[in-house]
Coordinates of C-alpha atoms in Angstrom, one line a residue:
R1359 CA 141.7 61.3 -1.4
D1360 CA 139.0 63.9 -1.5
N1361 CA 140.4 67.2 -0.3
R1362 CA 137.3 69.4 -0.5
V1363 CA 136.4 71.9 2.2
P1364 CA 132.9 71.5 3.8
R1365 CA 131.3 74.9 3.8
R1366 CA 129.6 75.5 7.2
V1367 CA 128.8 78.9 8.5
M1368 CA 126.6 79.4 11.7
S1369 CA 124.2 82.0 10.9
V1370 CA 122.5 84.7 12.9
P1371 CA 119.5 85.3 11.0
S1372 CA 118.7 88.7 12.5
L1373 CA 119.6 91.2 15.4
C1374 CA 117.8 94.1 17.0
W1375 CA 119.3 97.4 16.4
G1376 CA 121.1 98.4 19.6
A1377 CA 120.8 95.1 21.0
K1378 CA 123.5 92.8 22.5
P1379 CA 126.2 91.7 19.7
G1380 CA 125.7 88.3 17.9
T1381 CA 128.2 85.7 17.0
L1382 CA 129.1 84.1 13.8
G1383 CA 130.9 80.7 13.5
A1384 CA 132.7 78.8 10.7
G1385 CA 132.1 75.4 12.3
S1386 CA 134.1 73.2 14.6
P1387 CA 137.8 73.7 14.4
G1388 CA 138.7 70.1 13.5
P1389 CA 138.6 70.3 9.6
Y1390 CA 140.0 73.7 9.4
T1391 CA 143.5 75.1 10.0
A1392 CA 142.7 78.8 9.1
Y1393 CA 139.7 81.3 8.8
T1394 CA 139.4 84.6 6.9
W1395 CA 136.4 86.6 7.5
S1396 CA 135.1 89.7 5.3
T1397 CA 135.6 91.8 8.5
G1398 CA 139.3 90.9 8.4
A1399 CA 138.9 88.5 11.4
T1400 CA 140.8 85.2 11.4
S1401 CA 139.2 83.5 14.3
Q1402 CA 136.8 80.5 14.1
T1403 CA 134.0 82.9 15.3
I1404 CA 133.4 86.7 15.3
T1405 CA 131.4 88.9 17.2
I1406 CA 128.9 91.2 15.2
N1407 CA 126.8 94.2 16.0
P1408 CA 126.0 95.7 12.7
A1409 CA 124.0 98.9 12.5
V1410 CA 122.2 97.8 9.3
T1411 CA 121.5 94.6 7.5
T1412 CA 125.0 93.2 6.5
A1413 CA 126.4 90.2 4.5
Y1414 CA 129.4 88.4 6.1
N1415 CA 131.8 85.9 4.3
V1416 CA 134.3 83.6 5.6
T1417 CA 137.0 81.5 3.8
V1418 CA 138.2 78.5 5.4
T1419 CA 141.5 76.5 4.7
N1420 CA 142.1 72.7 5.7
A1421 CA 145.0 70.8 6.3
A1422 CA 145.6 70.1 2.6
G1423 CA 145.7 73.7 2.0
C1424 CA 142.4 73.7 0.1
T1425 CA 139.9 76.5 0.7
A1426 CA 136.2 77.3 0.6
T1427 CA 134.0 80.2 1.2
A1428 CA 130.6 80.6 2.6
G1429 CA 128.5 83.5 3.6
T1430 CA 125.3 84.7 5.4
T1431 CA 123.3 87.7 5.7
V1432 CA 122.5 89.2 9.2
T1433 CA 119.3 91.3 9.1
V1434 CA 119.1 94.2 11.6
N1435 CA 115.6 95.1 12.7
S1436 CA 114.9 98.4 14.4
V1437 CA 112.0 99.8 16.5
N1438 CA 110.9 103.4 16.7
Q1439 CA 111.5 104.9 20.1
P1440 CA 107.8 105.7 21.3
V1441 CA 107.2 109.1 22.5
V1442 CA 105.2 109.6 25.6
A1443 CA 104.4 113.0 26.9
S1444 CA 104.8 113.8 30.5
A1445 CA 101.7 115.2 32.4
S1446 CA 101.0 117.3 35.2
I1447 CA 97.8 116.8 37.4
C1448 CA 96.2 117.8 40.6
P1449 CA 95.7 115.4 43.5
G1450 CA 92.7 113.1 42.6
Q1451 CA 92.8 113.7 38.9
T1452 CA 93.7 111.5 36.2
A1453 CA 96.3 111.7 33.4
T1454 CA 96.3 109.6 30.1
L1455 CA 99.8 108.4 28.9
T1456 CA 99.9 107.4 25.3
A1457 CA 103.0 105.6 23.5
V1458 CA 102.9 107.4 20.2
G1459 CA 104.8 105.7 17.1
T1460 CA 104.3 103.2 14.2
G1461 CA 105.1 99.6 13.9
F1462 CA 104.5 98.5 17.4
T1463 CA 103.2 95.0 18.0
S1464 CA 102.8 95.1 21.8
Y1465 CA 103.2 97.3 24.8
T1466 CA 104.1 96.7 28.4
W1467 CA 103.8 99.4 31.0
S1468 CA 105.5 99.6 34.3
N1469 CA 102.0 99.3 36.0
G1470 CA 101.4 96.1 34.1
A1471 CA 99.0 97.6 31.4
T1472 CA 99.5 96.3 27.9
T1473 CA 97.5 99.0 25.9
P1474 CA 98.9 101.9 23.9
A1475 CA 97.4 104.4 26.4
I1476 CA 97.0 104.1 30.1
N1477 CA 95.1 106.2 32.7
V1478 CA 96.7 106.8 36.1
S1479 CA 95.9 108.7 39.0
P1480 CA 99.2 108.6 41.2
A1481 CA 98.9 110.2 44.6
A1482 CA 102.4 111.5 44.4
T1483 CA 104.7 112.4 41.5
T1484 CA 105.5 109.1 39.5
A1485 CA 107.6 107.9 36.6
Y1486 CA 105.9 105.4 34.2
T1487 CA 107.9 103.2 31.7
V1488 CA 106.6 101.7 28.6
T1489 CA 108.4 99.0 26.5
V1490 CA 107.2 98.4 23.0
S1491 CA 107.9 95.4 20.6
G1492 CA 108.3 95.5 16.8
A1493 CA 109.8 93.6 13.9
G1494 CA 111.8 90.6 15.0
G1495 CA 110.7 90.9 18.5
C1496 CA 112.9 94.1 19.0
T1497 CA 112.0 96.4 21.7
A1498 CA 112.4 100.1 22.7
T1499 CA 111.6 101.6 26.1
T1500 CA 110.5 105.2 27.1
S1501 CA 109.8 106.8 30.4
A1502 CA 107.3 109.5 31.2
T1503 CA 106.5 111.4 34.4
V1504 CA 103.2 112.4 35.8
T1505 CA 103.8 115.3 38.3
V1506 CA 101.2 115.7 40.9
F1507 CA 101.0 119.3 42.3
T1508 CA 100.5 119.3 45.9
V1509 CA 98.6 122.1 47.6
M1510 CA 98.7 122.3 51.3
P1511 CA 95.4 123.2 53.0
P1512 CA 95.4 126.4 54.9
V1513 CA 95.4 125.7 58.8
I1514 CA 93.4 128.5 60.5
P1515 CA 92.8 128.3 64.3
P1516 CA 89.3 128.3 65.4
A1517 CA 88.0 131.8 66.6
A1518 CA 85.6 132.9 69.3
V1519 CA 83.7 136.2 69.9
C1520 CA 81.8 137.2 73.0
S1521 CA 78.5 138.3 71.5
P1522 CA 76.5 138.2 68.5
G1523 CA 77.7 140.8 65.8
S1524 CA 81.3 141.0 67.3
S1525 CA 83.9 140.5 64.7
A1526 CA 86.8 137.9 64.0
I1527 CA 89.6 138.0 61.6
L1528 CA 90.1 134.7 59.5
N1529 CA 93.4 134.4 57.7
A1530 CA 94.1 131.6 55.2
G1531 CA 97.7 132.5 55.0
P1532 CA 100.1 133.5 52.2
G1533 CA 101.5 131.5 49.3
Y1534 CA 98.5 130.7 47.3
A1535 CA 97.4 131.9 43.7
G1536 CA 93.8 132.4 44.7
Y1537 CA 91.3 132.5 47.6
A1538 CA 87.5 131.7 47.8
W1539 CA 85.6 132.0 50.9
S1540 CA 82.3 130.6 51.6
T1541 CA 81.1 134.2 52.1
G1542 CA 82.1 135.1 48.6
A1543 CA 85.1 136.9 49.6
T1544 CA 88.4 136.5 47.5
A1545 CA 91.0 137.9 49.9
Q1546 CA 93.5 136.3 52.0
S1547 CA 91.9 137.2 55.2
I1548 CA 88.2 138.2 55.9
S1549 CA 86.6 139.8 58.9
V1550 CA 83.3 138.0 59.9
N1551 CA 80.6 138.9 62.5
P1552 CA 78.3 136.0 62.8
A1553 CA 75.0 136.0 64.8
A1554 CA 75.5 132.5 66.0
T1555 CA 78.3 130.0 66.0
T1556 CA 79.3 129.5 62.2
T1557 CA 81.6 127.4 60.1
Y1558 CA 83.3 129.0 57.2
T1559 CA 85.1 127.3 54.1
I1560 CA 88.2 128.5 52.4
T1561 CA 89.2 127.1 48.9
V1562 CA 92.8 128.0 47.9
T1563 CA 94.3 127.7 44.4
G1564 CA 98.0 126.7 44.2
T1565 CA 100.5 125.5 41.5
G1566 CA 99.1 124.1 38.4
G1567 CA 95.5 125.4 39.3
C1568 CA 95.0 122.8 42.0
T1569 CA 92.8 123.7 44.7
T1570 CA 92.2 122.4 48.4
S1571 CA 89.8 123.7 51.2
S1572 CA 89.9 124.0 54.8
N1573 CA 87.1 124.8 57.3
V1574 CA 87.2 127.1 60.4
T1575 CA 84.5 127.5 63.0
V1576 CA 83.9 131.0 64.7
T1577 CA 82.2 130.3 68.1
V1578 CA 79.8 132.8 69.5
N1579 CA 79.8 132.7 73.2
N1580 CA 76.5 134.1 74.5
I1581 CA 76.7 135.2 78.2
S1582 CA 73.4 136.3 79.9
P1583 CA 73.8 139.0 82.3
P1584 CA 72.4 138.4 85.8
V1585 CA 68.6 139.2 86.6
F1586 CA 68.0 141.1 89.7
T1587 CA 64.6 142.0 91.3
P1588 CA 63.9 145.3 92.9
V1589 CA 64.9 145.2 96.6
S1590 CA 63.7 147.4 99.4
I1591 CA 65.1 147.6 102.9
C1592 CA 64.3 149.8 105.9
S1593 CA 66.5 152.4 106.9
G1594 CA 68.8 151.1 109.7
G1595 CA 67.4 147.4 109.0
A1596 CA 69.3 144.2 108.5
P1597 CA 71.7 144.1 105.5
V1598 CA 70.5 142.7 102.2
V1599 CA 72.3 140.1 100.0
L1600 CA 72.5 140.5 96.3
D1601 CA 73.2 137.3 94.6
A1602 CA 74.6 137.5 90.8
G1603 CA 73.8 133.7 90.3
A1604 CA 75.9 130.7 89.6
G1605 CA 77.6 129.6 86.3
Y1606 CA 80.0 132.3 85.9
T1607 CA 83.8 132.1 86.2
G1608 CA 84.3 135.6 87.6
Y1609 CA 82.6 138.3 89.4
L1610 CA 83.3 142.1 90.0
W1611 CA 81.0 144.1 92.0
S1612 CA 80.9 147.9 92.0
T1613 CA 81.8 147.7 95.7
G1614 CA 85.1 145.9 94.7
A1615 CA 83.9 142.5 95.9
T1616 CA 84.7 139.4 93.5
T1617 CA 82.3 136.9 95.0
Q1618 CA 79.1 135.6 93.7
T1619 CA 77.2 137.5 96.6
V1620 CA 77.5 140.6 98.3
S1621 CA 75.8 141.9 101.5
V1622 CA 75.0 145.6 101.6
S1623 CA 73.6 148.2 104.1
P1624 CA 73.2 151.4 102.2
V1625 CA 71.7 154.4 104.1
A1626 CA 70.0 155.7 101.3
S1627 CA 68.8 154.1 97.9
A1628 CA 71.7 152.9 95.9
N1629 CA 72.5 151.0 92.6
Y1630 CA 75.1 148.2 92.7
T1631 CA 76.6 147.0 89.4
V1632 CA 78.2 143.4 88.8
T1633 CA 80.1 142.4 85.9
V1634 CA 80.4 138.5 85.3
T1635 CA 82.8 136.7 83.2
G1636 CA 81.9 133.6 81.2
T1637 CA 83.0 131.2 78.6
G1638 CA 85.8 132.5 76.5
G1639 CA 86.6 135.4 78.9
C1640 CA 83.4 137.2 77.8
T1641 CA 81.7 139.5 80.3
A1642 CA 78.1 140.9 80.9
S1643 CA 77.0 143.6 83.4
A1644 CA 73.8 144.2 85.4
T1645 CA 72.6 146.6 88.0
A1646 CA 70.7 145.9 91.3
L1647 CA 68.7 148.8 92.7
V1648 CA 68.4 148.8 96.6
T1649 CA 65.7 151.2 97.7
V1650 CA 66.0 152.3 101.3
N1651 CA 62.6 153.2 102.9
N1652 CA 62.2 155.5 105.9
A1653 CA 59.0 155.4 107.7
T1654 CA 57.6 158.7 108.9
P1655 CA 57.2 158.9 112.6
P1656 CA 54.0 160.2 114.1
V1657 CA 54.2 163.9 115.2
F1658 CA 52.4 164.9 118.6
T1659 CA 51.9 168.2 120.2
P1660 CA 52.5 168.7 123.8
V1661 CA 49.5 167.7 126.0
N1662 CA 48.6 169.4 129.3
T1663 CA 45.7 168.1 131.5
C1664 CA 44.6 168.7 135.0
S1665 CA 45.0 166.3 137.7
G1666 CA 41.7 164.4 138.0
G1667 CA 40.4 165.8 134.7
S1668 CA 39.0 164.2 131.6
A1669 CA 40.8 161.3 129.7
V1670 CA 43.3 162.4 127.1
V1671 CA 43.2 160.8 123.7
L1672 CA 46.6 160.2 121.9
D1673 CA 46.3 159.8 118.0
A1674 CA 49.3 158.4 116.1
G1675 CA 47.6 159.3 112.8
T1676 CA 46.7 157.3 109.8
G1677 CA 48.8 155.8 106.9
Y1678 CA 50.2 153.0 109.0
T1679 CA 49.6 149.3 108.9
G1680 CA 50.5 148.8 112.4
Y1681 CA 50.7 150.6 115.8
L1682 CA 52.2 149.5 119.3
W1683 CA 52.0 151.7 122.3
S1684 CA 54.0 151.6 125.3
T1685 CA 50.7 150.8 127.0
G1686 CA 50.6 147.7 125.0
A1687 CA 47.7 149.0 122.9
A1688 CA 47.7 148.2 119.1
T1689 CA 45.3 150.8 117.9
Q1690 CA 45.7 154.1 116.1
T1691 CA 44.5 156.0 119.1
I1692 CA 44.4 155.4 123.0
S1693 CA 42.7 157.2 125.8
V1694 CA 44.8 157.8 128.9
T1695 CA 44.1 159.3 132.3
P1696 CA 47.6 159.6 133.9
A1697 CA 47.6 160.5 137.6
A1698 CA 50.9 162.3 137.1
T1699 CA 52.8 163.6 134.2
T1700 CA 53.6 160.7 132.1
G1701 CA 55.5 159.8 128.8
Y1702 CA 53.9 157.5 126.1
T1703 CA 55.8 155.9 123.1
V1704 CA 54.3 154.7 120.0
T1705 CA 55.9 152.4 117.2
V1706 CA 54.3 152.5 114.0
T1707 CA 54.7 150.3 110.9
D1708 CA 54.5 151.4 107.3
A1709 CA 53.4 149.4 104.1
G1710 CA 57.1 148.5 103.5
G1711 CA 57.5 146.9 106.9
C1712 CA 59.5 149.7 108.1
T1713 CA 59.1 151.2 111.7
A1714 CA 59.3 154.5 113.4
T1715 CA 58.9 155.6 116.9
S1716 CA 57.6 158.8 118.6
D1717 CA 57.3 160.0 122.2
V1718 CA 54.7 162.1 123.7
T1719 CA 54.3 163.5 127.2
I1720 CA 51.1 164.3 129.0
T1721 CA 51.8 167.0 131.7
V1722 CA 49.3 166.5 134.6
N1723 CA 48.8 170.0 136.3
S1724 CA 47.6 170.2 140.0
I1725 CA 46.2 173.3 142.0
T1726 CA 46.4 174.0 145.5
P1727 CA 42.8 174.8 147.0
P1728 CA 42.7 178.2 149.1
V1729 CA 42.4 178.3 152.7
I1730 CA 39.7 180.6 153.8
P1731 CA 38.9 180.8 157.5
D1732 CA 35.4 180.9 158.6
A1733 CA 34.0 184.1 159.8
T1734 CA 31.1 185.0 162.3
I1735 CA 29.3 188.4 161.9
C1736 CA 26.1 190.1 163.3
S1737 CA 23.1 190.4 161.1
G1738 CA 23.3 193.2 158.8
N1739 CA 27.1 193.5 159.1
I1740 CA 29.8 192.9 156.3
T1741 CA 32.7 190.7 156.3
T1742 CA 35.7 190.1 153.6
L1743 CA 36.8 186.6 152.3
N1744 CA 39.9 186.4 150.7
A1745 CA 40.9 183.2 148.7
G1746 CA 44.5 184.3 148.6
S1747 CA 46.9 185.2 145.7
G1748 CA 48.8 183.2 143.1
Y1749 CA 45.7 182.0 141.0
E1750 CA 45.0 183.2 137.5
G1751 CA 41.1 183.2 138.2
Y1752 CA 38.7 183.1 140.6
L1753 CA 34.9 182.4 140.7
W1754 CA 32.9 182.6 143.8
S1755 CA 29.5 181.0 144.5
T1756 CA 28.0 184.6 144.6
G1757 CA 29.2 185.0 141.0
E1758 CA 32.2 187.3 142.0
T1759 CA 35.5 186.8 140.2
S1760 CA 37.9 188.8 142.4
A1761 CA 40.2 187.4 144.9

């Protein structure tokens, strides 16, 4: 009978360093009753995980006590760990990640790329992994992080000024490494005085030299003051209404009134000032002059006339645009012949439409005629005629001037 022992060893030709352990088997258990491995193991199969290429031997024994030895070499393949440097970028920029090392036959990145280097532009900080393959299909994996520095843009509230040239302070806030305004300023805050509504840009620098920008608008609210035309009134005439105009949010007159219009009756020429409020609380002021005109009344001297005498001419004087006498006449002068003492009134109108009234009285003087009795005398005789006393003067038909 042939008691020779078949020599069969199941071989694992190669392993990757650091990979899962492999198994070596000495064949099916039927023909053998004992196993002795070079590792000292006595089982049919052994688990191996050599760090370097290693030879393994196994001696098997059959039921007849015969032995045989077989061996195999397990080759350990290793792949160098790739080196990938992490990177830092600003939002919107691109970073290049390169798997540095030798002996690689393929590359597989976590983003799906299969090249030694990849260009990435993550929106936020992101880790990337690359798996490289080398001899025997062995692999190694490395990760690198691309840090995205985030710079928050400044939040600057809009500003408003009330007139061209007024100042507003714009503040980009603390916490940045640098500031660059569209005006050329490099401070955190600036003072601006635009002539018209203007938008300003601020670019700030943060961690990693990254920048971001914000805009802020300074609105110039132009408020036009009210426009008044000169107003003239007559003394004692009707009130005049001053109107500051519509379109304002508030009114304040020098009289204390807070309405768009005021009614005034000055006794003498006066200025009235109104302050109006508009968009953004801006104010403007204007002054209205109300001139009070006084018509000069005519001046008359007392007039005396004799009953039955000549007509009297009354003259109200020049420089007026209109005349109205109590007689109904509308001329500068009137001629009157009153039978008794009478008062006359004239109302005159000047160029400003103002009126004035004056009175004049014409005194009518009457004289009682003397009573002289008739006298009878003889031829050659003399008689005396007496006109009586109480008169200021006498004139006889004879030329005499005595009583």
